[in-house]
Short mmCIF file of C-alpha atoms in Angstrom, two decimals:
data_model
loop_
_atom_site.label_atom_id
_atom_site.label_comp_id
_atom_site.label_asym_id
_atom_site.label_seq_id
_atom_site.Cartn_x
_atom_site.Cartn_y
_atom_site.Cartn_z
CA MET P 1 39.48 -55.35 -81.59
CA THR P 2 35.94 -55.90 -82.84
CA ASP P 3 33.10 -57.53 -80.92
CA GLU P 4 33.39 -60.52 -83.26
CA GLN P 5 37.08 -60.95 -82.41
CA GLU P 6 36.48 -60.56 -78.68
CA ARG P 7 33.41 -62.78 -78.52
CA VAL P 8 33.78 -65.97 -76.52
CA GLN P 9 32.14 -68.84 -78.36
CA PRO P 10 29.32 -70.76 -76.65
CA SER P 11 30.15 -73.87 -74.67
CA GLY P 12 28.56 -76.13 -72.08
CA VAL P 13 24.99 -75.63 -70.92
CA TRP P 14 24.74 -72.01 -71.97
CA ALA P 15 25.54 -72.96 -75.57
CA THR P 16 22.04 -74.43 -75.70
CA ALA P 17 20.72 -70.85 -75.52
CA VAL P 18 22.17 -70.21 -78.98
CA GLY P 19 20.41 -73.32 -80.25
CA VAL P 20 17.16 -71.94 -78.83
CA ALA P 21 17.83 -68.66 -80.65
CA ARG P 22 18.22 -70.59 -83.89
CA VAL P 23 14.80 -72.22 -83.39
CA ARG P 24 13.28 -68.80 -82.69
CA ALA P 25 14.92 -67.40 -85.81
CA LEU P 26 13.39 -70.17 -87.92
CA GLU P 27 9.96 -69.52 -86.39
CA THR P 28 10.32 -65.79 -87.07
CA GLU P 29 10.72 -66.53 -90.80
CA ARG P 30 7.34 -68.28 -90.98
CA GLU P 31 4.37 -66.37 -92.37
CA ASP P 32 2.22 -67.73 -89.54
CA ALA P 33 4.85 -67.19 -86.81
CA LEU P 34 3.54 -67.43 -83.25
CA PHE P 35 6.05 -64.70 -82.31
CA ARG P 36 8.77 -62.66 -83.97
CA ASP P 37 12.23 -62.40 -82.50
CA PRO P 38 14.28 -60.01 -84.68
CA LEU P 39 17.48 -60.62 -82.69
CA ALA P 40 17.37 -64.41 -82.75
CA GLN P 41 19.12 -64.73 -86.10
CA ALA P 42 21.96 -62.46 -84.93
CA PHE P 43 22.51 -64.61 -81.84
CA ALA P 44 22.46 -67.80 -83.91
CA THR P 45 24.87 -66.30 -86.46
CA ALA P 46 27.31 -65.20 -83.77
CA GLY P 47 27.20 -68.70 -82.32
CA GLY P 48 27.92 -70.37 -85.66
CA LEU P 49 24.43 -71.82 -86.17
CA TRP P 50 23.28 -69.55 -88.97
CA PRO P 51 22.90 -69.47 -91.96
CA SER P 52 24.05 -73.09 -92.12
CA SER P 53 21.38 -75.50 -90.96
CA LEU P 54 22.01 -78.52 -88.81
CA PRO P 55 21.46 -81.68 -90.87
CA LEU P 56 18.73 -83.89 -89.52
CA PRO P 57 19.95 -87.26 -88.26
CA ASP P 58 19.60 -90.24 -90.57
CA ASP P 59 17.97 -92.19 -87.76
CA GLU P 60 14.21 -91.61 -87.94
CA ALA P 61 13.70 -91.72 -84.16
CA ALA P 62 16.51 -89.22 -83.58
CA ARG P 63 15.07 -86.96 -86.28
CA ARG P 64 11.65 -87.00 -84.64
CA ARG P 65 13.18 -86.19 -81.26
CA ARG P 66 15.06 -83.18 -82.64
CA LEU P 67 11.94 -81.85 -84.35
CA ALA P 68 9.95 -82.41 -81.15
CA VAL P 69 12.45 -80.37 -79.11
CA SER P 70 12.32 -77.52 -81.64
CA PHE P 71 8.52 -77.58 -81.61
CA SER P 72 8.45 -77.47 -77.81
CA ILE P 73 10.72 -74.38 -77.83
CA VAL P 74 8.31 -72.56 -80.14
CA ILE P 75 5.26 -73.41 -78.04
CA ARG P 76 6.90 -72.57 -74.70
CA THR P 77 8.12 -69.22 -76.09
CA LYS P 78 4.58 -68.26 -77.07
CA PHE P 79 3.23 -69.52 -73.73
CA LEU P 80 5.66 -67.39 -71.70
CA ASP P 81 5.21 -64.35 -73.95
CA ASP P 82 1.50 -64.48 -73.19
CA LEU P 83 2.13 -64.95 -69.47
CA LEU P 84 4.42 -61.91 -69.36
CA GLN P 85 1.94 -59.75 -71.20
CA GLN P 86 -0.85 -60.86 -68.86
CA ALA P 87 1.32 -60.06 -65.84
CA SER P 88 2.08 -56.61 -67.25
CA ALA P 89 -1.63 -56.01 -67.87
CA SER P 90 -2.28 -56.88 -64.22
CA GLY P 91 0.15 -54.17 -63.11
CA VAL P 92 3.37 -56.13 -62.47
CA ARG P 93 6.38 -53.96 -63.35
CA GLN P 94 9.28 -56.17 -62.21
CA VAL P 95 10.44 -59.02 -64.45
CA VAL P 96 13.21 -61.49 -63.62
CA LEU P 97 14.55 -63.87 -66.26
CA LEU P 98 16.55 -66.63 -64.54
CA GLY P 99 19.20 -68.14 -66.78
CA ALA P 100 18.35 -65.46 -69.34
CA GLY P 101 20.62 -66.76 -72.10
CA MET P 102 19.74 -65.23 -75.46
CA ASP P 103 16.27 -64.11 -74.37
CA SER P 104 15.41 -60.89 -76.21
CA ARG P 105 12.07 -60.08 -74.61
CA ALA P 106 13.46 -56.79 -73.26
CA PHE P 107 13.80 -55.74 -76.91
CA ARG P 108 10.82 -57.32 -78.64
CA ILE P 109 7.88 -56.89 -76.25
CA ASP P 110 6.04 -53.57 -75.83
CA TRP P 111 6.46 -53.09 -72.08
CA PRO P 112 4.40 -50.64 -70.01
CA GLU P 113 6.20 -47.57 -68.77
CA GLY P 114 8.10 -48.22 -65.56
CA THR P 115 8.91 -51.87 -66.27
CA ARG P 116 12.27 -53.08 -64.96
CA LEU P 117 13.57 -56.33 -66.43
CA PHE P 118 16.42 -58.20 -64.74
CA GLU P 119 18.41 -60.74 -66.74
CA VAL P 120 20.22 -63.16 -64.42
CA ASP P 121 22.99 -65.33 -65.84
CA THR P 122 26.72 -65.98 -65.67
CA ALA P 123 29.30 -63.69 -67.26
CA ALA P 124 30.03 -65.73 -70.41
CA PRO P 125 26.52 -65.73 -71.95
CA LEU P 126 25.84 -62.15 -70.87
CA ASP P 127 29.13 -60.96 -72.39
CA PHE P 128 28.42 -62.87 -75.61
CA LYS P 129 24.94 -61.40 -75.70
CA ALA P 130 26.18 -57.86 -75.05
CA SER P 131 28.56 -58.04 -78.01
CA VAL P 132 25.72 -59.08 -80.32
CA LEU P 133 23.42 -56.37 -78.96
CA ARG P 134 26.10 -53.73 -79.59
CA GLN P 135 26.62 -55.05 -83.10
CA GLU P 136 22.87 -54.88 -83.78
CA ARG P 137 22.49 -51.50 -82.04
CA ALA P 138 19.58 -53.01 -80.15
CA VAL P 139 17.57 -50.71 -77.88
CA ALA P 140 15.60 -52.18 -74.98
CA ARG P 141 11.93 -51.24 -74.63
CA CYS P 142 12.14 -51.18 -70.84
CA GLU P 143 14.77 -50.66 -68.16
CA ARG P 144 17.02 -53.69 -68.66
CA ILE P 145 19.40 -54.69 -65.87
CA THR P 146 21.86 -57.55 -66.20
CA VAL P 147 22.82 -59.46 -63.06
CA VAL P 148 26.00 -61.48 -63.39
CA VAL P 149 25.81 -64.39 -60.96
CA ASP P 150 25.77 -68.18 -60.98
CA LEU P 151 22.40 -69.57 -59.88
CA ARG P 152 24.30 -71.93 -57.57
CA ASP P 153 25.53 -68.89 -55.64
CA ASP P 154 23.70 -66.11 -53.76
CA TRP P 155 21.73 -64.83 -56.71
CA PRO P 156 18.97 -63.29 -54.51
CA GLY P 157 21.64 -61.09 -52.93
CA ALA P 158 22.99 -60.09 -56.33
CA LEU P 159 19.48 -59.39 -57.57
CA ALA P 160 18.73 -57.21 -54.56
CA ALA P 161 21.98 -55.31 -55.07
CA ALA P 162 20.90 -54.65 -58.67
CA GLY P 163 17.69 -53.02 -57.45
CA HIS P 164 15.07 -55.75 -57.28
CA ASP P 165 12.39 -54.96 -54.68
CA PRO P 166 10.84 -58.09 -53.12
CA ALA P 167 8.13 -55.98 -51.47
CA VAL P 168 6.34 -55.44 -54.78
CA PRO P 169 5.12 -58.11 -57.22
CA THR P 170 7.53 -59.73 -59.65
CA VAL P 171 6.99 -61.97 -62.65
CA TRP P 172 9.62 -64.72 -62.72
CA ILE P 173 10.55 -66.74 -65.79
CA ALA P 174 12.58 -69.95 -65.69
CA GLU P 175 12.48 -71.14 -69.28
CA GLY P 176 14.40 -74.24 -70.31
CA LEU P 177 16.34 -74.01 -67.05
CA LEU P 178 15.10 -76.42 -64.41
CA ILE P 179 15.71 -79.52 -66.50
CA TYR P 180 19.48 -78.82 -66.26
CA LEU P 181 19.42 -78.70 -62.46
CA PRO P 182 19.40 -81.63 -60.03
CA GLU P 183 16.22 -81.96 -58.00
CA ASN P 184 17.69 -80.47 -54.81
CA ALA P 185 18.83 -77.41 -56.78
CA VAL P 186 15.33 -77.05 -58.27
CA GLU P 187 13.86 -77.07 -54.76
CA LEU P 188 16.35 -74.46 -53.58
CA LEU P 189 15.67 -72.25 -56.57
CA LEU P 190 11.92 -72.35 -55.98
CA ALA P 191 12.35 -71.64 -52.28
CA ARG P 192 14.49 -68.62 -53.10
CA ILE P 193 12.02 -67.34 -55.69
CA SER P 194 9.19 -67.72 -53.18
CA ALA P 195 11.11 -65.81 -50.51
CA GLN P 196 11.53 -62.87 -52.91
CA SER P 197 7.92 -62.81 -54.12
CA ALA P 198 5.27 -60.43 -52.81
CA ALA P 199 1.62 -61.38 -53.03
CA GLY P 200 0.42 -61.02 -56.60
CA SER P 201 3.72 -62.13 -58.09
CA ARG P 202 3.56 -64.36 -61.16
CA MET P 203 5.77 -67.19 -62.33
CA GLY P 204 6.26 -69.06 -65.59
CA LEU P 205 8.14 -72.36 -65.57
CA THR P 206 8.98 -75.02 -68.10
CA LEU P 207 9.56 -78.46 -66.63
CA GLY P 208 10.80 -81.66 -68.21
CA SER P 209 7.84 -84.00 -68.53
CA ARG P 210 7.97 -87.38 -66.81
CA GLY P 211 10.02 -89.83 -68.85
CA VAL P 212 11.61 -87.21 -71.12
CA ILE P 213 15.16 -88.01 -69.99
CA GLU P 214 14.68 -91.70 -70.74
CA ARG P 215 13.14 -90.97 -74.16
CA PHE P 216 15.51 -88.20 -75.29
CA GLY P 217 18.62 -88.54 -73.19
CA ALA P 218 19.34 -92.25 -73.32
CA ASP P 219 21.20 -92.09 -76.65
CA ALA P 220 21.86 -88.34 -76.72
CA VAL P 221 25.06 -87.15 -78.36
CA PRO P 222 27.62 -86.06 -75.73
CA GLY P 223 27.50 -82.29 -75.38
CA SER P 224 23.97 -82.02 -76.78
CA ALA P 225 21.22 -80.42 -74.74
CA ALA P 226 19.55 -83.75 -73.93
CA SER P 227 22.83 -85.19 -72.65
CA MET P 228 22.85 -82.52 -69.91
CA TRP P 229 19.28 -82.96 -68.68
CA LEU P 230 19.06 -83.88 -65.00
CA SER P 231 15.55 -83.47 -63.63
CA GLU P 232 11.90 -83.94 -64.54
CA MET P 233 8.79 -82.38 -63.10
CA PRO P 234 7.09 -83.82 -60.02
CA ASP P 235 4.14 -86.17 -60.50
CA ASP P 236 1.87 -83.40 -59.18
CA PRO P 237 3.40 -80.04 -60.18
CA VAL P 238 0.34 -78.06 -59.05
CA GLY P 239 0.49 -79.62 -55.59
CA TRP P 240 4.25 -79.14 -55.46
CA LEU P 241 3.89 -75.43 -56.13
CA ALA P 242 1.00 -75.12 -53.69
CA GLY P 243 3.39 -76.33 -51.01
CA HIS P 244 5.57 -73.32 -51.81
CA GLY P 245 2.65 -70.86 -51.65
CA TRP P 246 1.74 -70.66 -55.34
CA GLU P 247 -1.60 -71.25 -57.06
CA ALA P 248 -0.63 -72.90 -60.33
CA ASP P 249 -2.07 -74.13 -63.60
CA SER P 250 -0.36 -76.87 -65.59
CA TYR P 251 -0.65 -77.33 -69.36
CA THR P 252 0.64 -79.95 -71.72
CA LEU P 253 2.46 -79.04 -74.90
CA ARG P 254 -0.36 -80.67 -76.85
CA GLU P 255 -2.97 -78.47 -75.14
CA ARG P 256 -1.12 -75.22 -75.80
CA ALA P 257 -0.17 -76.17 -79.35
CA ALA P 258 -3.83 -76.77 -80.21
CA ALA P 259 -4.81 -73.46 -78.61
CA TYR P 260 -2.22 -71.66 -80.76
CA GLY P 261 -3.37 -73.24 -84.00
CA ARG P 262 -0.44 -75.64 -84.22
CA PRO P 263 -2.10 -78.91 -83.23
CA ILE P 264 0.02 -82.03 -82.89
CA SER P 265 -1.40 -84.37 -85.52
CA THR P 266 -0.08 -87.63 -84.10
CA PRO P 267 -1.97 -89.23 -81.20
CA PRO P 268 -0.17 -89.46 -77.85
CA GLN P 269 2.00 -92.57 -77.57
CA ARG P 270 1.43 -92.78 -73.83
CA GLU P 271 -0.99 -91.51 -71.22
CA GLU P 272 -0.51 -87.76 -70.93
CA ARG P 273 0.32 -86.64 -67.42
CA PRO P 274 0.18 -83.09 -66.03
CA GLY P 275 2.04 -80.78 -68.39
CA GLY P 276 5.37 -79.06 -68.12
CA LEU P 277 4.14 -75.55 -68.97
CA ILE P 278 3.32 -73.85 -65.68
CA SER P 279 1.79 -70.50 -64.83
CA ALA P 280 1.46 -69.57 -61.18
CA VAL P 281 0.36 -66.71 -58.93
CA ARG P 282 1.72 -66.01 -55.45
CA ARG P 283 -1.07 -65.77 -52.87
#
């Protein structure tokens, strides 16, 4: 039986990871791409989202929302790529991707020698991903270790069993993850990350901005990403992280987009609060 025949098709929250791969594949095709993800198209194809394109909704507001979500994925990918490269340059050699989904950074970033990258996720997405990687004969550019565990369970224990060393710095990435967790689960996740982080550890988070669930989720199609969003960022994300022992910087999508040469041309429709792109250092 081939990988294609064995492959379990995406469903539920983790299916959104294939949608993210599709956005990254579209960005990769641009001449002025902010990043290139050569595996993204393969993931999207395996999940049934390529080469066919999703028709934009007839409703203008819904169309704008979909384009806004795709744009945010591109900007956050570039933001976290830069954060990871900065962490590597500072000497961090442990990377943990929480809810790794179809992340292909183990394969597309030039990692320093000695880097160990842990991908934490449940069995279904990791199995799906493995079948695509075999099909593509993909070779990781670092030591890549998959950790099969639900983030609602004892994932720190599973991570430790896989070889993670909390005594040395780690760079943690939670991309497009926290918005799918209730607030108490977000707090628990951050507490667990903090407990496993030596001084000098780094962290990159994406948080749902205040009001995003009301704007995007109110009339979301059942089963769509927005229909599964549960939490937004605190009013003061920098202060929130300081309470957990992290020194953080917060950026808005508009700020980062302008810095990357992709400015948002429309003026903000509301007062812009602290942003949902977070970089942090453990002190």
